[in-house]
CSV table of C-alpha atoms in Angstrom, one decimal:
chain,number,residue,atom,x,y,z
A,63,MET,CA,-3.3,-23.5,22.2
A,64,VAL,CA,-3.9,-20.5,19.9
A,65,SER,CA,-7.4,-19.0,19.2
A,66,LYS,CA,-9.3,-19.8,16.1
A,67,ARG,CA,-8.9,-16.2,15.0
A,68,ALA,CA,-5.1,-16.4,15.2
A,69,ALA,CA,-5.0,-19.8,13.6
A,70,ASN,CA,-7.1,-18.7,10.6
A,71,ILE,CA,-4.7,-15.9,9.6
A,72,ALA,CA,-2.7,-16.9,6.5
A,73,GLU,CA,1.1,-16.9,6.7
A,74,SER,CA,2.8,-14.6,4.3
A,75,LEU,CA,3.9,-16.3,1.1
A,76,THR,CA,7.0,-14.1,1.1
A,77,LEU,CA,8.4,-15.6,4.3
A,78,ALA,CA,10.2,-18.5,2.6
A,79,ILE,CA,11.6,-16.2,-0.1
A,80,THR,CA,12.8,-13.7,2.5
A,81,ALA,CA,14.3,-16.3,4.8
A,82,LYS,CA,16.2,-17.9,1.8
A,83,ALA,CA,17.4,-14.4,0.6
A,84,ASN,CA,18.7,-13.6,4.1
A,85,LYS,CA,20.5,-17.0,4.2
A,86,MET,CA,22.1,-16.3,0.9
A,87,LYS,CA,23.2,-12.8,2.0
A,88,ALA,CA,24.7,-14.3,5.1
A,89,GLU,CA,26.6,-16.7,2.9
A,90,GLY,CA,28.0,-13.7,0.9
A,91,VAL,CA,25.7,-13.7,-2.1
A,92,ASN,CA,24.9,-10.2,-3.3
A,93,VAL,CA,21.1,-10.6,-3.5
A,94,VAL,CA,19.0,-7.8,-5.0
A,95,GLY,CA,15.9,-7.4,-3.0
A,96,PHE,CA,13.0,-6.3,-5.2
A,97,GLY,CA,10.5,-6.7,-2.3
A,98,ALA,CA,11.1,-3.3,-0.8
A,99,GLY,CA,7.9,-1.7,0.5
A,100,GLU,CA,9.6,1.6,1.6
A,101,PRO,CA,11.5,4.4,-0.1
A,102,ASP,CA,15.3,4.0,-0.1
A,103,PHE,CA,15.6,7.7,0.8
A,104,ASN,CA,16.5,8.8,4.3
A,105,THR,CA,13.9,10.8,6.2
A,106,PRO,CA,14.5,14.5,5.3
A,107,ASP,CA,16.8,16.5,7.6
A,108,TYR,CA,14.2,19.0,8.6
A,109,ILE,CA,12.0,16.2,10.0
A,110,VAL,CA,14.9,14.6,11.9
A,111,ALA,CA,15.7,18.0,13.4
A,112,ALA,CA,12.1,18.3,14.6
A,113,ALA,CA,12.4,15.0,16.4
A,114,LYS,CA,15.6,16.1,18.1
A,115,GLU,CA,13.8,19.3,19.1
A,116,ALA,CA,11.0,17.2,20.6
A,117,LEU,CA,13.6,15.3,22.7
A,118,ASP,CA,15.2,18.5,23.8
A,119,LYS,CA,11.8,19.9,24.8
A,120,GLY,CA,10.9,16.8,26.7
A,121,VAL,CA,8.0,15.8,24.4
A,122,THR,CA,8.3,12.3,25.8
A,123,LYS,CA,5.0,11.9,27.7
A,124,TYR,CA,1.6,10.4,26.9
A,125,THR,CA,-0.5,12.4,24.4
A,126,PRO,CA,-4.3,12.1,23.9
A,127,SER,CA,-5.0,8.6,22.5
A,128,GLY,CA,-6.2,9.9,19.2
A,129,GLY,CA,-3.2,12.2,18.6
A,130,MET,CA,-1.7,15.6,19.6
A,131,PRO,CA,-4.2,18.4,19.0
A,132,LYS,CA,-1.7,20.4,16.9
A,133,LEU,CA,-1.0,17.3,14.7
A,134,LYS,CA,-4.7,16.7,14.2
A,135,GLU,CA,-5.1,20.3,13.2
A,136,ALA,CA,-2.2,19.9,10.7
A,137,ILE,CA,-3.9,16.7,9.3
A,138,CYS,CA,-7.2,18.6,8.9
A,139,ASN,CA,-5.3,21.3,6.9
A,140,LYS,CA,-3.7,18.6,4.8
A,141,PHE,CA,-7.0,17.0,4.0
A,142,LYS,CA,-8.5,20.3,3.1
A,143,ASN,CA,-5.6,21.6,0.9
A,144,ASP,CA,-4.6,18.3,-0.8
A,145,ASN,CA,-7.9,16.4,-1.0
A,146,GLY,CA,-10.7,18.9,-0.7
A,147,LEU,CA,-12.0,17.2,2.4
A,148,SER,CA,-13.3,19.2,5.4
A,149,TYR,CA,-12.7,17.3,8.7
A,150,VAL,CA,-12.6,18.7,12.2
A,151,PRO,CA,-10.0,17.3,14.7
A,152,ALA,CA,-12.6,15.1,16.4
A,153,GLN,CA,-12.9,13.2,13.1
A,154,VAL,CA,-9.2,12.5,13.0
A,155,VAL,CA,-7.4,9.6,14.7
A,156,VAL,CA,-3.6,9.2,14.7
A,157,SER,CA,-2.3,5.6,15.0
A,158,ASN,CA,0.9,3.6,14.8
A,159,GLY,CA,1.1,3.6,11.1
A,160,ALA,CA,-1.5,3.3,8.3
A,161,LYS,CA,-1.7,-0.5,8.9
A,162,HIS,CA,-2.7,0.1,12.5
A,163,THR,CA,-5.3,2.6,11.2
A,164,LEU,CA,-6.8,0.1,8.8
A,165,HIS,CA,-6.9,-2.6,11.6
A,166,ASN,CA,-8.7,-0.1,13.9
A,167,ILE,CA,-11.2,0.7,11.2
A,168,CYS,CA,-12.0,-3.0,10.5
A,169,GLN,CA,-12.5,-3.6,14.2
A,170,ALA,CA,-14.8,-0.7,14.6
A,171,LEU,CA,-16.8,-1.1,11.3
A,172,ILE,CA,-17.1,-4.9,10.6
A,173,ASP,CA,-19.3,-7.4,12.4
A,174,ASP,CA,-19.1,-11.2,12.2
A,175,GLY,CA,-20.2,-12.3,8.7
A,176,ASP,CA,-20.1,-8.9,7.1
A,177,GLU,CA,-18.7,-9.0,3.6
A,178,VAL,CA,-16.0,-6.6,2.5
A,179,ILE,CA,-15.2,-6.2,-1.2
A,180,ILE,CA,-11.5,-6.2,-2.1
A,181,PRO,CA,-10.3,-5.6,-5.7
A,182,ALA,CA,-7.6,-8.1,-6.7
A,183,PRO,CA,-4.6,-7.8,-7.0
A,184,TYR,CA,-4.7,-6.5,-3.4
A,185,TRP,CA,-2.2,-5.6,-0.7
A,186,LEU,CA,-1.8,-8.9,1.1
A,187,THR,CA,-2.8,-7.5,4.5
A,188,TYR,CA,-6.3,-6.4,3.5
A,189,PRO,CA,-8.1,-9.8,3.6
A,190,GLU,CA,-6.3,-10.7,6.9
A,191,LEU,CA,-7.5,-7.5,8.6
A,192,VAL,CA,-11.1,-8.3,7.5
A,193,ARG,CA,-10.8,-11.9,8.7
A,194,ILE,CA,-9.4,-10.8,12.1
A,195,ALA,CA,-12.5,-8.6,12.5
A,196,GLY,CA,-14.8,-11.6,11.7
A,197,GLY,CA,-15.6,-10.4,8.2
A,198,VAL,CA,-15.6,-12.2,4.9
A,199,PRO,CA,-13.3,-10.9,2.1
A,200,VAL,CA,-15.0,-10.9,-1.3
A,201,PHE,CA,-12.5,-10.6,-4.1
A,202,VAL,CA,-13.1,-8.9,-7.5
A,203,GLU,CA,-10.6,-9.9,-10.1
A,204,CYS,CA,-9.2,-6.9,-11.9
A,205,THR,CA,-7.3,-7.8,-15.1
A,206,GLU,CA,-4.3,-6.4,-16.7
A,207,LYS,CA,-6.4,-5.6,-19.8
A,208,ASN,CA,-8.3,-3.1,-17.7
A,209,GLY,CA,-5.2,-1.7,-16.1
A,210,PHE,CA,-5.8,-3.8,-12.9
A,211,LYS,CA,-8.8,-1.6,-12.1
A,212,MET,CA,-12.3,-2.6,-10.9
A,213,THR,CA,-15.2,-1.4,-13.0
A,214,ALA,CA,-18.5,-0.1,-11.7
A,215,ALA,CA,-20.3,-3.1,-13.2
A,216,GLN,CA,-17.9,-5.5,-11.4
A,217,LEU,CA,-18.5,-3.6,-8.1
A,218,LYS,CA,-22.3,-3.7,-8.5
A,219,LYS,CA,-22.3,-7.4,-9.2
A,220,ALA,CA,-20.2,-8.1,-6.1
A,221,ILE,CA,-22.5,-6.3,-3.7
A,222,THR,CA,-24.9,-8.5,-1.7
A,223,PRO,CA,-27.2,-7.8,1.3
A,224,LYS,CA,-24.3,-8.8,3.5
A,225,THR,CA,-21.8,-6.2,2.0
A,226,LYS,CA,-20.6,-3.7,4.6
A,227,ALA,CA,-17.7,-2.0,2.9
A,228,LEU,CA,-15.3,-1.7,0.0
A,229,ILE,CA,-11.5,-1.4,0.5
A,230,PHE,CA,-10.3,1.0,-2.2
A,231,ASN,CA,-6.6,1.6,-2.8
A,232,SER,CA,-5.5,4.2,-5.4
A,233,PRO,CA,-2.6,4.4,-6.2
A,234,SER,CA,-2.5,0.7,-5.7
A,235,ASN,CA,-0.1,-1.7,-4.0
A,236,PRO,CA,0.8,-4.0,-5.7
A,237,THR,CA,-0.2,-2.8,-9.3
A,238,GLY,CA,0.5,0.9,-9.3
A,239,ALA,CA,-3.0,1.4,-10.8
A,240,VAL,CA,-4.4,5.0,-10.4
A,241,TYR,CA,-8.1,5.5,-11.0
A,242,THR,CA,-9.3,8.4,-13.1
A,243,LEU,CA,-11.9,10.9,-11.8
A,244,ASP,CA,-14.5,9.4,-14.2
A,245,GLU,CA,-13.7,5.9,-12.9
A,246,ILE,CA,-14.1,6.9,-9.3
A,247,LYS,CA,-17.3,8.8,-10.1
A,248,ALA,CA,-18.8,5.6,-11.6
A,249,LEU,CA,-17.8,3.5,-8.6
A,250,GLY,CA,-19.1,6.3,-6.3
A,251,LYS,CA,-22.6,6.1,-7.9
A,252,VAL,CA,-22.7,2.3,-7.2
A,253,ILE,CA,-21.6,2.9,-3.6
A,254,GLU,CA,-24.2,5.6,-3.1
A,255,ASP,CA,-27.0,3.4,-4.4
A,256,ALA,CA,-26.0,0.5,-2.2
A,257,GLY,CA,-25.3,2.5,0.9
A,258,ILE,CA,-22.1,0.7,1.7
A,259,TYR,CA,-19.0,2.1,3.3
A,260,VAL,CA,-15.6,2.8,1.7
A,261,ILE,CA,-12.2,2.3,3.4
A,262,SER,CA,-10.1,4.4,1.1
A,263,ASP,CA,-6.3,3.7,1.5
A,264,GLU,CA,-4.5,6.7,0.0
A,265,ILE,CA,-1.0,6.1,1.4
A,266,TYR,CA,0.6,6.4,-2.0
A,267,GLU,CA,-1.3,9.5,-3.1
A,268,LYS,CA,1.8,11.7,-3.8
A,269,LEU,CA,3.5,9.0,-5.8
A,270,VAL,CA,1.9,9.5,-9.2
A,271,TYR,CA,3.6,9.8,-12.6
A,272,GLY,CA,3.1,10.7,-16.2
A,273,GLY,CA,0.2,13.1,-15.7
A,274,ALA,CA,-1.8,10.8,-13.5
A,275,LYS,CA,-3.7,12.5,-10.7
A,276,HIS,CA,-5.0,11.3,-7.3
A,277,TYR,CA,-8.6,11.9,-6.3
A,278,SER,CA,-10.2,11.2,-2.9
A,279,ILE,CA,-13.5,9.4,-3.3
A,280,ALA,CA,-14.9,11.1,-0.2
A,281,ALA,CA,-14.6,14.5,-1.9
A,282,LEU,CA,-17.1,13.6,-4.7
A,283,SER,CA,-20.4,14.0,-2.7
A,284,GLN,CA,-21.8,14.4,0.8
A,285,LYS,CA,-23.1,10.9,0.8
A,286,LEU,CA,-19.7,9.4,-0.1
A,287,TYR,CA,-18.1,11.7,2.5
A,288,ASP,CA,-20.5,10.3,5.1
A,289,HIS,CA,-19.7,6.7,4.2
A,290,THR,CA,-16.0,6.9,3.7
A,291,VAL,CA,-13.0,6.6,6.0
A,292,THR,CA,-9.9,8.2,4.4
A,293,VAL,CA,-6.6,6.6,5.4
A,294,ASN,CA,-3.2,8.0,5.0
A,295,GLY,CA,0.2,8.3,6.7
A,296,VAL,CA,3.7,9.7,6.4
A,297,SER,CA,5.6,6.5,5.6
A,298,LYS,CA,5.7,6.7,1.8
A,299,THR,CA,5.4,10.5,1.3
A,300,TYR,CA,8.2,11.5,3.7
A,301,ALA,CA,10.3,8.3,3.8
A,302,MET,CA,9.2,7.8,7.5
A,303,THR,CA,8.3,4.1,7.5
A,304,GLY,CA,10.0,3.5,10.8
A,305,TRP,CA,8.4,6.4,12.6
A,306,ARG,CA,5.0,4.7,12.5
A,307,ILE,CA,2.5,7.5,12.0
A,308,GLY,CA,-0.8,6.8,10.2
A,309,TYR,CA,-4.0,8.7,10.4
A,310,MET,CA,-7.6,8.7,9.2
A,311,GLY,CA,-10.5,11.1,8.6
A,312,ALA,CA,-13.9,9.5,9.3
A,313,PRO,CA,-17.5,10.1,10.1
A,314,LEU,CA,-17.6,11.5,13.7
A,315,GLN,CA,-19.3,8.5,15.3
A,316,LEU,CA,-16.8,6.1,13.8
A,317,ALA,CA,-13.8,8.3,14.7
A,318,LYS,CA,-15.0,8.5,18.3
A,319,ALA,CA,-15.4,4.7,18.5
A,320,ILE,CA,-11.9,4.1,17.0
A,321,ASP,CA,-10.4,6.6,19.4
A,322,ASN,CA,-12.1,4.8,22.3
A,323,MET,CA,-10.8,1.4,21.1
A,324,GLN,CA,-7.3,2.7,20.6
A,325,SER,CA,-7.3,4.1,24.1
A,326,HIS,CA,-7.7,0.6,25.5
A,327,THR,CA,-5.2,-1.1,23.2
A,328,THR,CA,-2.1,0.9,22.1
A,329,SER,CA,-3.0,4.3,23.4
A,330,ASN,CA,-1.2,7.1,21.6
A,331,ALA,CA,1.3,6.9,18.8
A,332,ASN,CA,4.9,7.8,19.6
A,333,SER,CA,5.0,11.3,20.9
A,334,ILE,CA,8.3,12.3,19.3
A,335,ALA,CA,7.2,11.0,15.9
A,336,GLN,CA,3.9,12.9,16.2
A,337,TYR,CA,5.8,16.1,17.0
A,338,ALA,CA,8.0,15.6,14.0
A,339,THR,CA,5.0,14.8,11.7
A,340,ILE,CA,3.6,18.3,12.5
A,341,THR,CA,6.8,19.7,11.0
A,342,ALA,CA,6.8,17.2,8.1
A,343,MET,CA,3.4,18.4,7.0
A,344,THR,CA,4.5,22.0,6.8
A,345,GLY,CA,7.2,21.4,4.1
A,346,GLY,CA,8.9,18.8,2.1
A,347,LYS,CA,8.0,19.9,-1.5
A,348,GLU,CA,11.7,19.9,-2.6
A,349,PHE,CA,12.1,16.4,-1.2
A,350,MET,CA,8.9,15.2,-2.6
A,351,ASP,CA,9.7,16.5,-6.1
A,352,LYS,CA,13.1,14.7,-6.0
A,353,LEU,CA,11.5,11.5,-4.7
A,354,VAL,CA,8.8,11.4,-7.5
A,355,LYS,CA,11.3,12.3,-10.2
A,356,THR,CA,13.7,9.5,-9.1
A,357,PHE,CA,10.9,6.9,-8.8
A,358,ASP,CA,9.6,7.9,-12.3
A,359,GLU,CA,13.0,7.4,-13.8
A,360,ARG,CA,13.3,4.0,-12.2
A,361,ARG,CA,9.8,3.0,-13.2
A,362,THR,CA,10.4,3.9,-16.8
A,363,TYR,CA,13.7,2.0,-16.9
A,364,MET,CA,12.3,-1.1,-15.1
A,365,VAL,CA,9.2,-1.5,-17.3
A,366,GLY,CA,11.1,-0.8,-20.5
A,367,ARG,CA,13.8,-3.3,-19.6
A,368,ILE,CA,11.2,-6.0,-18.6
A,369,ASN,CA,9.3,-5.6,-21.8
A,370,LYS,CA,12.5,-6.4,-23.8
A,371,LEU,CA,13.0,-9.7,-21.9
A,372,PRO,CA,11.8,-13.0,-23.3
A,373,LEU,CA,8.7,-14.7,-21.9
A,374,VAL,CA,7.7,-11.9,-19.5
A,375,SER,CA,6.0,-8.5,-19.7
A,376,ALA,CA,4.8,-5.6,-17.5
A,377,LEU,CA,2.2,-2.9,-17.6
A,378,MET,CA,3.5,0.6,-17.0
A,379,PRO,CA,2.2,1.6,-13.5
A,380,GLU,CA,0.9,5.2,-12.9
A,381,GLY,CA,1.6,5.3,-9.2
A,382,ALA,CA,3.2,3.8,-6.0
A,383,PHE,CA,6.6,2.1,-6.6
A,384,TYR,CA,5.8,-1.4,-7.8
A,385,VAL,CA,5.7,-3.3,-11.1
A,386,MET,CA,3.7,-6.4,-11.7
A,387,MET,CA,5.7,-8.7,-14.0
A,388,ASN,CA,3.5,-11.2,-16.0
A,389,VAL,CA,5.3,-14.6,-15.8
A,390,LYS,CA,2.5,-16.8,-17.1
A,391,ASN,CA,4.4,-17.8,-20.1
A,392,LEU,CA,7.0,-19.5,-17.9
A,393,PHE,CA,4.5,-21.9,-16.4
A,394,GLY,CA,5.1,-25.5,-17.7
A,395,LYS,CA,8.7,-24.8,-18.6
A,396,SER,CA,11.8,-25.7,-16.6
A,397,TYR,CA,15.2,-24.3,-15.7
A,398,LYS,CA,18.2,-26.5,-14.8
A,399,GLY,CA,15.9,-29.4,-14.1
A,400,ARG,CA,13.6,-27.2,-11.9
A,401,LYS,CA,9.9,-27.3,-13.0
A,402,ILE,CA,8.2,-24.0,-13.1
A,403,ALA,CA,4.5,-24.4,-12.3
A,404,CYS,CA,3.5,-21.1,-10.5
A,405,ALA,CA,4.7,-17.6,-9.6
A,406,ASN,CA,6.1,-18.9,-6.4
A,407,CYS,CA,8.3,-21.3,-8.5
A,408,VAL,CA,9.4,-18.3,-10.6
A,409,ALA,CA,10.4,-16.4,-7.4
A,410,ASP,CA,12.4,-19.4,-6.2
A,411,VAL,CA,14.3,-19.7,-9.5
A,412,PHE,CA,15.0,-16.0,-9.7
A,413,LEU,CA,16.3,-16.0,-6.2
A,414,GLU,CA,18.5,-19.1,-6.4
A,415,PHE,CA,19.9,-18.6,-9.9
A,416,ALA,CA,19.7,-14.8,-10.5
A,417,ALA,CA,20.2,-13.6,-6.9
A,418,ALA,CA,17.0,-11.5,-7.4
A,419,ALA,CA,14.3,-11.6,-4.7
A,420,VAL,CA,10.8,-10.9,-6.1
A,421,VAL,CA,7.5,-11.3,-4.4
A,422,PRO,CA,5.2,-14.1,-5.8
A,423,GLY,CA,1.8,-12.9,-7.0
A,424,GLU,CA,-0.1,-15.5,-5.0
A,425,ALA,CA,0.4,-13.2,-2.0
A,426,PHE,CA,-1.7,-10.6,-3.8
A,427,GLY,CA,-4.3,-12.7,-5.4
A,428,ALA,CA,-2.5,-12.5,-8.7
A,429,ASP,CA,-1.2,-16.0,-9.5
A,430,ASP,CA,0.3,-15.1,-12.9
A,431,TYR,CA,2.6,-12.4,-11.7
A,432,VAL,CA,5.5,-11.5,-9.5
A,433,ARG,CA,5.9,-8.0,-7.9
A,434,LEU,CA,9.1,-6.0,-8.2
A,435,SER,CA,9.7,-2.7,-6.3
A,436,TYR,CA,11.6,0.2,-7.8
A,437,ALA,CA,12.2,1.7,-4.3
A,438,ILE,CA,15.8,0.5,-4.6
A,439,SER,CA,18.8,2.1,-6.4
A,440,ILE,CA,18.9,2.1,-10.2
A,441,GLU,CA,22.2,0.2,-9.9
A,442,ASP,CA,20.5,-2.6,-8.0
A,443,ILE,CA,17.6,-2.6,-10.5
A,444,LYS,CA,20.0,-3.0,-13.4
A,445,ARG,CA,22.0,-5.7,-11.6
A,446,GLY,CA,18.9,-7.6,-10.6
A,447,LEU,CA,17.3,-7.5,-14.1
A,448,ASP,CA,20.7,-8.6,-15.6
A,449,GLY,CA,20.5,-11.7,-13.5
A,450,ILE,CA,16.8,-12.3,-14.4
A,451,GLU,CA,17.6,-11.8,-18.1
A,452,ALA,CA,20.4,-14.4,-18.0
A,453,VAL,CA,18.0,-16.9,-16.5
A,454,LEU,CA,15.2,-16.2,-18.9
A,455,LYS,CA,17.4,-16.6,-21.9
A,456,GLU,CA,18.2,-20.2,-20.8
A,457,ILE,CA,14.7,-21.3,-20.1
């Protein structure tokens, strides 16, 4: 009944965990959800007020498919001021969230059989977007020893005559890895020599800690600028996940193609959310400072606590709001008669016996890990880790 394209898309490995967690919650169990992919902060009041203003002004009609002109101008200013990137409004397309933006890029850039390099661990949606477009994901394993970051040598080795693009994500979901300027320059040299494209997902750019800095790869040279699509959005930066505004800056020909495709699929993003995003981009420093400070405190606590637990460990992430917990030492052991053979097994045990819902690493191409988000309250983090500690001490 369904198409081959639809049938070939992998189901999320988190569905069973999520369904079980929801069932436990319905039964009155106080489950701590470490799977959160969004800030636990409310959208700032000044942005909410702008949305109300849009309603009062009747900003409820269709907009140009690629976005309101004033919003595209604001995005161009943001790219210039924050990233050193000079885009004109015609190079900018606003979509229904950064995920939609990434989907559009894959559809417009990738042909059947094209290879797309994806460093692993990766956000679980990347390979599925490539497959939906008819492309072939090529995974490059990035180890904890190297901070979960791909080297220039690894990238060069992965490139073949069929390689069309690299999906690059810094700061990274799920690892929190942040590439240094020298590391990006080294990757950039390989990319320039090969003439491939870069899909640079920079959605977590503002969430960096401990002196780490974000750099946009497209800003390093004209050739990289000409071969890079820079992706961003307001979901993480302004706690606007439900508003669904993502955007990109791209070479003009590609941007026009994406705008044309979007005009025949979803048309414009929500007009009220677009209007509010114009206001969001003119302020928010106080909110952002508080957000980063809070996440930094949670990050430090979570990693410090994990590294005091038996049998598990975690590398300190430099960005985003996730921690990868290494659970390899649990494999082959058992708990209350339950055999632990994989990260998915660990997630099951933590959920059932610790009331802590973590995401198994198989979803990210990281079989020895589970992912925990610190985009939840410090109280919930402590309670969830208390439950995990009690389980680990009995294994």
